PDB file of C-alpha atoms in Angstrom:
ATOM      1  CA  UNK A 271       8.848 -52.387 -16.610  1.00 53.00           C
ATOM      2  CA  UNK A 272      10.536 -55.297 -14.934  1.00 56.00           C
ATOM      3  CA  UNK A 273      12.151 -58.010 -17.646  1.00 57.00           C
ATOM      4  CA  UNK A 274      11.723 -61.084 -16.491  1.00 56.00           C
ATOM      5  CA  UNK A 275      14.317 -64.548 -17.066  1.00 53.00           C
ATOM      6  CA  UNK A 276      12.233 -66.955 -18.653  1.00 57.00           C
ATOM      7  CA  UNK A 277      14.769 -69.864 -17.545  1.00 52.00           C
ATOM      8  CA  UNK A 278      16.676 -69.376 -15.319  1.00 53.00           C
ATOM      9  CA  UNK A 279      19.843 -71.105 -15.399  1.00 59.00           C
ATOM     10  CA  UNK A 280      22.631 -71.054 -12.526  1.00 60.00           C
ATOM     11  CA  UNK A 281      26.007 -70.081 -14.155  1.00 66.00           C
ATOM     12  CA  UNK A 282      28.135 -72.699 -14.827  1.00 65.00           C
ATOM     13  CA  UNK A 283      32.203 -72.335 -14.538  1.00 81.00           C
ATOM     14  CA  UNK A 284      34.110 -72.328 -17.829  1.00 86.00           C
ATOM     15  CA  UNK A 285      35.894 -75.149 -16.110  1.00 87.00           C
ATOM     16  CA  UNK A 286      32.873 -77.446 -16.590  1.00 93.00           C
ATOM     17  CA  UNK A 287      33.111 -77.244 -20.657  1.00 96.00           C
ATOM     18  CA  UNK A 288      35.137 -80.207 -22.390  1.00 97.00           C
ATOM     19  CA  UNK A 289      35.641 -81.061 -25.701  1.00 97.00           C
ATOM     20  CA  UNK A 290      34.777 -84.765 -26.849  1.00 97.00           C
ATOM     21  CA  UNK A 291      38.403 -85.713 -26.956  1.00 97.00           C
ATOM     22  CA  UNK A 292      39.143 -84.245 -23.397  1.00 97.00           C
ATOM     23  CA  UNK A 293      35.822 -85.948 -22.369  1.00 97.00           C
ATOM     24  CA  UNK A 294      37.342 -89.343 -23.549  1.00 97.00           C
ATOM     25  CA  UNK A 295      40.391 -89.090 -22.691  1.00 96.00           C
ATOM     26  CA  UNK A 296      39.415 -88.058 -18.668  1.00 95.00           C
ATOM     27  CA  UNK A 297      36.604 -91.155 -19.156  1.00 93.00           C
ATOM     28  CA  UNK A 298      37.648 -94.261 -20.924  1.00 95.00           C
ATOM     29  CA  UNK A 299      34.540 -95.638 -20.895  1.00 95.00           C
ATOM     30  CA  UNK A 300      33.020 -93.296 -23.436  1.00 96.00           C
ATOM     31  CA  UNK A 301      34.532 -93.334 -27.211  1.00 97.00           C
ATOM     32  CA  UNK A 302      34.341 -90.767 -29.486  1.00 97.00           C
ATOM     33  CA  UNK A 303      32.718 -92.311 -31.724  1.00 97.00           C
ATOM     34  CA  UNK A 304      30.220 -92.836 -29.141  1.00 97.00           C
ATOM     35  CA  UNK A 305      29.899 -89.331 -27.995  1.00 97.00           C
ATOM     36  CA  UNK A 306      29.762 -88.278 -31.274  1.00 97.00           C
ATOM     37  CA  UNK A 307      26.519 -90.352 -31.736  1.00 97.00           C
ATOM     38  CA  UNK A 308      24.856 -89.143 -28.868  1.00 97.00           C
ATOM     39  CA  UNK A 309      25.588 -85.553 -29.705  1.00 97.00           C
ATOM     40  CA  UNK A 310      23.941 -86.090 -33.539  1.00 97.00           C
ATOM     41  CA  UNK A 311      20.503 -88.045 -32.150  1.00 96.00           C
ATOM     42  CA  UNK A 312      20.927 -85.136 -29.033  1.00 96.00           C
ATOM     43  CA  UNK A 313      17.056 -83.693 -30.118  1.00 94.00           C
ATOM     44  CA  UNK A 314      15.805 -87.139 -29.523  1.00 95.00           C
ATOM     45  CA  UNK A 315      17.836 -88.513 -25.976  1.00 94.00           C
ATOM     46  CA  UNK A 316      18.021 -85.151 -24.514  1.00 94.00           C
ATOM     47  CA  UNK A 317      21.634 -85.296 -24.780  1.00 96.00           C
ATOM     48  CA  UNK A 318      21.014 -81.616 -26.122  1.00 95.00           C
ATOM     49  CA  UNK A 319      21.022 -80.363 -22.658  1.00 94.00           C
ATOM     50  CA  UNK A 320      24.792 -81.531 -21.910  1.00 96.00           C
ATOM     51  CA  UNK A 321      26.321 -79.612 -25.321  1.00 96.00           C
ATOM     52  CA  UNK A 322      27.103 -76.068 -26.258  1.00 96.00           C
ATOM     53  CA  UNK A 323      27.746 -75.172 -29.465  1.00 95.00           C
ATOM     54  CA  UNK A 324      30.483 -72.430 -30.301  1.00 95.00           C
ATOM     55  CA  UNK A 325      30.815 -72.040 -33.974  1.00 95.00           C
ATOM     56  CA  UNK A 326      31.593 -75.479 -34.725  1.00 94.00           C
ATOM     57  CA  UNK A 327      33.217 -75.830 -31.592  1.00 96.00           C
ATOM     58  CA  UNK A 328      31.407 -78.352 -29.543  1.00 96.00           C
ATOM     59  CA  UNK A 329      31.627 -78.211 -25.713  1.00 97.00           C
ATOM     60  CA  UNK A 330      30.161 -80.495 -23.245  1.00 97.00           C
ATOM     61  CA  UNK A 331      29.211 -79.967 -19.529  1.00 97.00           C
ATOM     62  CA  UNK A 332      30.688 -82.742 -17.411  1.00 96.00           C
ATOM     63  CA  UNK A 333      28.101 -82.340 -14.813  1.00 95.00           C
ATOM     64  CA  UNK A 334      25.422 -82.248 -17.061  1.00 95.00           C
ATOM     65  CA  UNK A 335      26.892 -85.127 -18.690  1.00 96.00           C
ATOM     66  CA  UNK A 336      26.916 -87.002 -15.270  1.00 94.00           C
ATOM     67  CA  UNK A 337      23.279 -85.482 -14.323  1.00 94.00           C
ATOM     68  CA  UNK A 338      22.234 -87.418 -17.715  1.00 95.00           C
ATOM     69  CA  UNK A 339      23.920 -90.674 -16.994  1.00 94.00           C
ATOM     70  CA  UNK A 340      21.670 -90.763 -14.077  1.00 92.00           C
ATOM     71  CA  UNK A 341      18.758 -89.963 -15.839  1.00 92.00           C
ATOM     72  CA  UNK A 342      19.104 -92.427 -18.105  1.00 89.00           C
ATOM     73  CA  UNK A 343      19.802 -95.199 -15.509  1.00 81.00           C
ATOM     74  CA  UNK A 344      16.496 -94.175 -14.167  1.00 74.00           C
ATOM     75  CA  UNK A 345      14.551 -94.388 -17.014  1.00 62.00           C
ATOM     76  CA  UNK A 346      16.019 -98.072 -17.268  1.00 59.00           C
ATOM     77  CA  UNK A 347      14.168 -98.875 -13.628  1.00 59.00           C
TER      78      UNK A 347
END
């Protein structure tokens, strides 16, 4: 019996998770306060995809974070 991966998902490098302060601090642009907003409507913008949750821990993926930028500049078009 073979198991199958129902989604599968390349590995991404520890490297790639920030916290919201280190995301803010490496990106100006974005507050915390911000952040923080996107990351408690995430169900609804798909922001969801970008954040990990470790405990209470929050982690964010900066290239899914950049992947999502674009996608929302194309929904804009």
């Amino acid at each position: 019996m073979q198991i199958q991966n129902k989604s599968p998902k390349p590995l991404l490098s520890v490297d790639d998770y920030v916290t919201i302060r280190q995301l803010t601090t490496s990106n100006p642009a974005f507050t915390e306060g911000g952040i923080r907003a996107l990351i408690f409507r995430a169900e609804h913008n798909g922001f969801n995809s970008c954040i990990r949750r470790i405990g209470r821990k929050i982690l964010i993926s900066k290239s899914a974070f950049s992947r999502w930028i674009e996608a929302q500049n194309e929904e804009v078009r």
